mmCIF file of C-alpha atoms in Angstrom:
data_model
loop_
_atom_site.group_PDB
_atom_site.id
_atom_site.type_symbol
_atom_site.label_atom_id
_atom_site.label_comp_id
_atom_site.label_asym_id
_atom_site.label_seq_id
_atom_site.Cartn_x
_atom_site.Cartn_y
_atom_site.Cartn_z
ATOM 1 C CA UNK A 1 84.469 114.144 116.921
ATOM 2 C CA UNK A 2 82.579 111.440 118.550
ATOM 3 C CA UNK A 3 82.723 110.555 122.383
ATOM 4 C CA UNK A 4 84.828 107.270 121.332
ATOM 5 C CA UNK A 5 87.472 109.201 119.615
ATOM 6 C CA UNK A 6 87.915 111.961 122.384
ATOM 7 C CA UNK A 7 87.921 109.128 125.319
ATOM 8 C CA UNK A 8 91.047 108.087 122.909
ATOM 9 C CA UNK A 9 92.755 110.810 122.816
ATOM 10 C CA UNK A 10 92.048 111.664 126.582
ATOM 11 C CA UNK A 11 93.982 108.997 127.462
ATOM 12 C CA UNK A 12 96.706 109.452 125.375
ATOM 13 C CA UNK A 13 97.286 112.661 126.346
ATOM 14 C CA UNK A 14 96.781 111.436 129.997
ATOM 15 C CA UNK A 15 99.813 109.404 129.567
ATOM 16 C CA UNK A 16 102.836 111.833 130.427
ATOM 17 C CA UNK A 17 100.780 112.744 133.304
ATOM 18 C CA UNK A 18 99.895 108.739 134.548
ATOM 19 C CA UNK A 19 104.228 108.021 133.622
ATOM 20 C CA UNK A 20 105.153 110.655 136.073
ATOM 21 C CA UNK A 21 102.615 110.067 138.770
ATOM 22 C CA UNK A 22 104.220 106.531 138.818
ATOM 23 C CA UNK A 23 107.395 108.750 139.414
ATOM 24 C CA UNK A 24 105.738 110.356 142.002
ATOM 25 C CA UNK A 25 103.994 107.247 143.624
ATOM 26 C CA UNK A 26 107.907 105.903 143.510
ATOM 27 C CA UNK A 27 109.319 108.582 145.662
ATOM 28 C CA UNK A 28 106.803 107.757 148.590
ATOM 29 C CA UNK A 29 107.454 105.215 151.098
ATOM 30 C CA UNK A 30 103.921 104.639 151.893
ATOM 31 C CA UNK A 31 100.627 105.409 150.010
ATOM 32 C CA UNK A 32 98.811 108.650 150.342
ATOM 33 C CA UNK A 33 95.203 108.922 148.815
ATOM 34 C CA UNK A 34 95.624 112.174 149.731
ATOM 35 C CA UNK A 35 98.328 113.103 147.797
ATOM 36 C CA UNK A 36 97.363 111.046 144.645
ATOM 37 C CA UNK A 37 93.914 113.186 144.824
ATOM 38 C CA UNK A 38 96.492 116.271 144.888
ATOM 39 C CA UNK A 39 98.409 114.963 141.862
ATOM 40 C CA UNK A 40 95.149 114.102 139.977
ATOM 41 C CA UNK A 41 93.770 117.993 140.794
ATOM 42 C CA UNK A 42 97.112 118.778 139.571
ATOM 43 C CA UNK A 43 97.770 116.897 136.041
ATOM 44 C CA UNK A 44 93.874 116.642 135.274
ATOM 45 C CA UNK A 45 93.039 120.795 136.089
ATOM 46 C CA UNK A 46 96.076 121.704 133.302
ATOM 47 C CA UNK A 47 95.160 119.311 131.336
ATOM 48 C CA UNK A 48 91.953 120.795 130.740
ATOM 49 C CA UNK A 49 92.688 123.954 130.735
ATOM 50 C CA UNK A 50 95.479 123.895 128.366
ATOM 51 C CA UNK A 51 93.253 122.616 125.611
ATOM 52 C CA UNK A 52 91.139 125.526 126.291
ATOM 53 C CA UNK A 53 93.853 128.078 125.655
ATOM 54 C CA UNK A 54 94.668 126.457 122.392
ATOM 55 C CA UNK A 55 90.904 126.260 121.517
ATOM 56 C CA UNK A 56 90.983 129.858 122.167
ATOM 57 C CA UNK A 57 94.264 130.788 119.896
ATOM 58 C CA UNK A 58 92.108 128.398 117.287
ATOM 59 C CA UNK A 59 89.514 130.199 116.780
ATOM 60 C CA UNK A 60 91.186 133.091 116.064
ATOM 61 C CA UNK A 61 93.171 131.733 112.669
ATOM 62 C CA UNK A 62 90.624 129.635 112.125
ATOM 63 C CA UNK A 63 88.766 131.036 109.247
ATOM 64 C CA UNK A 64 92.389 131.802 107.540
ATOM 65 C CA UNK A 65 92.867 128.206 107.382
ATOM 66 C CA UNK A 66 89.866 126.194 107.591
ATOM 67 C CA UNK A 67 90.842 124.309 103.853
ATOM 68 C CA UNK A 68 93.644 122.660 105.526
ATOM 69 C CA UNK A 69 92.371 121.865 109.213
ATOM 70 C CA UNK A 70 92.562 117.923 108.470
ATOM 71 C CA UNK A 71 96.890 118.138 107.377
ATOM 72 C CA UNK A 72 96.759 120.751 110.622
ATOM 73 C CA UNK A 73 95.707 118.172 112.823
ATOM 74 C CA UNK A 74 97.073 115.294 111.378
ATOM 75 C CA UNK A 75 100.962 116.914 111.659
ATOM 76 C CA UNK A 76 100.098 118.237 115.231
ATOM 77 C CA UNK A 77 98.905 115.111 116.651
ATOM 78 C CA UNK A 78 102.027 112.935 114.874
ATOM 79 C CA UNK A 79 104.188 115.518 116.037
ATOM 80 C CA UNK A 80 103.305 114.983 119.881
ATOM 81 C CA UNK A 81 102.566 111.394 119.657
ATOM 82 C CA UNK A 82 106.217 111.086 117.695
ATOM 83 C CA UNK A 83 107.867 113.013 120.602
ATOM 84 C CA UNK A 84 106.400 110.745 123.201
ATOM 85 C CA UNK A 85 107.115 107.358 121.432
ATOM 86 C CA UNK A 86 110.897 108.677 121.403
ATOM 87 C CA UNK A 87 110.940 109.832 125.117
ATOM 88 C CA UNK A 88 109.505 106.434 125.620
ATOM 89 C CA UNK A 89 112.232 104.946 123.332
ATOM 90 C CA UNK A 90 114.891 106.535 124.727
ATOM 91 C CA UNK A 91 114.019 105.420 128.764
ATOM 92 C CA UNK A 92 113.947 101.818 127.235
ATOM 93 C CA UNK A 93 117.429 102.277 126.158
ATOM 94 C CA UNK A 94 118.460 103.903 129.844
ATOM 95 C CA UNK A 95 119.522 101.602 132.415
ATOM 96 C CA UNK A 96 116.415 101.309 135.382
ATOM 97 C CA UNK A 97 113.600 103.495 134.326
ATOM 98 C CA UNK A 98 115.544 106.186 131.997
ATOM 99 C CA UNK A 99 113.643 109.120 133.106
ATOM 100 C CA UNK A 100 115.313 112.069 134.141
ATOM 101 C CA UNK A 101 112.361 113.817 135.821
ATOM 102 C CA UNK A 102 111.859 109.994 138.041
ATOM 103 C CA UNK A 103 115.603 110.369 138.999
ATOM 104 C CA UNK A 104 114.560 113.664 140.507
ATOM 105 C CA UNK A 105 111.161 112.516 141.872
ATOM 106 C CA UNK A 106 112.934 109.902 143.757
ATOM 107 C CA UNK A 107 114.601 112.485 145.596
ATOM 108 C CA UNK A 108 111.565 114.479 145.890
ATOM 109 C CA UNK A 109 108.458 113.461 147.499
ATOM 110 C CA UNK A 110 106.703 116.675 148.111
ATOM 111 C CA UNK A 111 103.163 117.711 146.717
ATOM 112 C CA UNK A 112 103.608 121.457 147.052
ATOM 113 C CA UNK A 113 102.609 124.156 144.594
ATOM 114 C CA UNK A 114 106.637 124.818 143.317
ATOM 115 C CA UNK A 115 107.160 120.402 142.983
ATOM 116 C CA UNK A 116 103.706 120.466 141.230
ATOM 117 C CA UNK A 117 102.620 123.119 138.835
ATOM 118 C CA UNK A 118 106.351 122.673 136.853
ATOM 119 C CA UNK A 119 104.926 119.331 136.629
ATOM 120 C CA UNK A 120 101.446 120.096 135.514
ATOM 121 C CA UNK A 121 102.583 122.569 132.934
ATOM 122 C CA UNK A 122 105.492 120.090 131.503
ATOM 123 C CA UNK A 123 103.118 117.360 130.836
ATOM 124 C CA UNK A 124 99.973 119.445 129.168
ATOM 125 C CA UNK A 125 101.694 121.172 126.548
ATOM 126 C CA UNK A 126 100.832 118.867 124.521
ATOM 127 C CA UNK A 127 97.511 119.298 124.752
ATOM 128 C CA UNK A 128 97.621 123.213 124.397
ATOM 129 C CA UNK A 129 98.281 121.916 120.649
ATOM 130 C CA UNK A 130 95.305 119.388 120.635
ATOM 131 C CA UNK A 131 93.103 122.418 121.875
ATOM 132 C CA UNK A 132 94.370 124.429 118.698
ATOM 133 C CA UNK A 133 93.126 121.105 116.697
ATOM 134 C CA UNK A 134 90.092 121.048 118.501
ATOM 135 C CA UNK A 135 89.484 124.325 117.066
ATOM 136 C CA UNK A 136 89.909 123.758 113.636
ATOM 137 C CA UNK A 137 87.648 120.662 114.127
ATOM 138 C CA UNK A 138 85.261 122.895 115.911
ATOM 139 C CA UNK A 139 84.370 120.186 118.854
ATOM 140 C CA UNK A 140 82.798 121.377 121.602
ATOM 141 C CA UNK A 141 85.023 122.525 123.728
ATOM 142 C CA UNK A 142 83.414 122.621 127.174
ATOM 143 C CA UNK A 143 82.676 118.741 127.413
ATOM 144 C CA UNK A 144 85.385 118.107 125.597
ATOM 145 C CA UNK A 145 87.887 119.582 128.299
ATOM 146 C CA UNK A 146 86.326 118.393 131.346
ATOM 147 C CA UNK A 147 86.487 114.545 129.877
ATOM 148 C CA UNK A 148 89.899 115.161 129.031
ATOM 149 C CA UNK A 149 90.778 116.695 132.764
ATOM 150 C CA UNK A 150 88.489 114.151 134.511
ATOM 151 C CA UNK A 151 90.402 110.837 132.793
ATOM 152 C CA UNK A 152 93.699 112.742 133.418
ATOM 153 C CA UNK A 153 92.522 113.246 136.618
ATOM 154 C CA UNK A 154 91.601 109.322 137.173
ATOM 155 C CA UNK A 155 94.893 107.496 135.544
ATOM 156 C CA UNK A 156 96.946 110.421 137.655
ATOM 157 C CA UNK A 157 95.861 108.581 140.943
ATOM 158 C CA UNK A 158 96.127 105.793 139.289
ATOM 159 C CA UNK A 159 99.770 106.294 138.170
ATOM 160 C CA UNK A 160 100.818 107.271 142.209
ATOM 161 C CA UNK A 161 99.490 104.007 143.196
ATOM 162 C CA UNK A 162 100.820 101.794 140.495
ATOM 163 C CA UNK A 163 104.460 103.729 141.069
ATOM 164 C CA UNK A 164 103.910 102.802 144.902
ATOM 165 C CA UNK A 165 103.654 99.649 144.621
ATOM 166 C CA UNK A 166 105.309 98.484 141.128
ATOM 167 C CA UNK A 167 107.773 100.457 140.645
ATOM 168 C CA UNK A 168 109.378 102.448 137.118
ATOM 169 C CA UNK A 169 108.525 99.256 134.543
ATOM 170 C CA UNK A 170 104.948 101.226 133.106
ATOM 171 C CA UNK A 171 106.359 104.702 132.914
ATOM 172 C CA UNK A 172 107.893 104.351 129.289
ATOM 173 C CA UNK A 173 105.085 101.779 128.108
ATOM 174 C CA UNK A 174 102.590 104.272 128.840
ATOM 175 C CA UNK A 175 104.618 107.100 126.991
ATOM 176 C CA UNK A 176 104.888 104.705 124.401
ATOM 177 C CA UNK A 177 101.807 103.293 123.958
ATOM 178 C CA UNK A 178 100.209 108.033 124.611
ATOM 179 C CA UNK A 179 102.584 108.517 121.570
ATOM 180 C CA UNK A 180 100.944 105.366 119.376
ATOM 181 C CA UNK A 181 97.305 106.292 120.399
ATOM 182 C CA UNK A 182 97.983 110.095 118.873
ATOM 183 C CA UNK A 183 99.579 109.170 115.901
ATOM 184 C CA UNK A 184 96.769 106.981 114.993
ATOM 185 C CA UNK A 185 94.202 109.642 115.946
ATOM 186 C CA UNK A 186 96.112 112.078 113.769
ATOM 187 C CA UNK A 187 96.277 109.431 110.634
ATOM 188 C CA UNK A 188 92.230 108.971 110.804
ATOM 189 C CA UNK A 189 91.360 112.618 110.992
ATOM 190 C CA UNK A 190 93.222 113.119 107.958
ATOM 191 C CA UNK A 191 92.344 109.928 106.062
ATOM 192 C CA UNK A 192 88.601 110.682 107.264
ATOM 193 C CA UNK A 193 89.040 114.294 105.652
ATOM 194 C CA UNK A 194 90.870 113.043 102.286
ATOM 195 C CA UNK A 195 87.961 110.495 101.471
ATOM 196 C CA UNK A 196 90.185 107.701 102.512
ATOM 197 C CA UNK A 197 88.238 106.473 105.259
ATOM 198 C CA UNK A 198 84.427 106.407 106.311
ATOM 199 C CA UNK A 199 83.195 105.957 110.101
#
């Protein structure tokens, strides 16, 4: 996996983290740097290390099913980026923003551990799976993790300024347009791996 492809799917991993910063950014009244740095540490620190726990689990079935890494990736990748384009579907069909979790953050504009880590951990489960493709792709992990937490990290401050001062209108693009990005990702590994395709 070249650096092109992981910057990719950094960032579209990234994006359930930068759609609720912007929930987060909404519930303050005024602009914190300090806080978005929080939220970055946050969203980008289990974002890189859940990929590294599925890396882990990986490696451990990976010689039991190395013939059929590229359909394992391929399904795992739709999978998540399928579930995203339907959260994303389903706040365009809402009235305002659609999101339960910003209807909460609006009523919540603390940066502690209990408001964050449930946070954290809700939007890097995904990636736990993409660490389990990484795996069977056999990428190098270490680099691999620390791009993916430091563009988290990045579009997480990002997302609390954006949500300061725009408002709810990017949060279900950017789930929309995390979900696209995967499924696409997931499509070329496996065409890539059938023959299909040639980069």
């Amino acid at each position: 996996m070249n650096l092109w492809e992981l910057f990719v799917i950094a960032v579209g991993l990234s994006m359930d983290a930068f759609a609720v910063s912007i929930c987060k950014g909404l519930s303050m009244k005024k602009m914190s740097w300090k806080n978005g740095i929080i939220a970055g540490l946050y969203f980008g620190g289990f974002q890189a290390g859940m990929p590294l726990i599925g890396y882990v689990l990986g490696t451990q079935f990976k010689v039991l099913i190395t013939s059929n890494d590229h359909w394992i990736a391929f399904i795992l990748l739709c999978l998540i980026g399928l579930n995203m384009v339907k959260e994303a579907v389903d706040s365009f069909r809402s009235a305002g923003c659609g999101c339960e979790k910003c209807a909460q953050e609006e009523q919540n504009d603390s940066f502690d551990v209990k408001t964050m880590v449930p946070l954290a951990v809700a939007t890097s489960i995904d990636a736990l799976a993409v660490g389990v493709t990484f795996a069977f792709l056999s990428v190098d992990i270490v680099p691999a993790v620390s791009f993916i937490g430091s563009i988290t990290f990045f579009l997480s401050v990002l997302g609390i300024k954006i949500g300061n001062v725009f408002g709810a209108k990017f949060k279900a693009k950017a789930e929309l347009a995390g979900g696209i990005i995967l499924i696409l990702m997931g499509t070329k590994i496996l065409l890539e791996h059938l023959g299909i395709l040639a980069f």
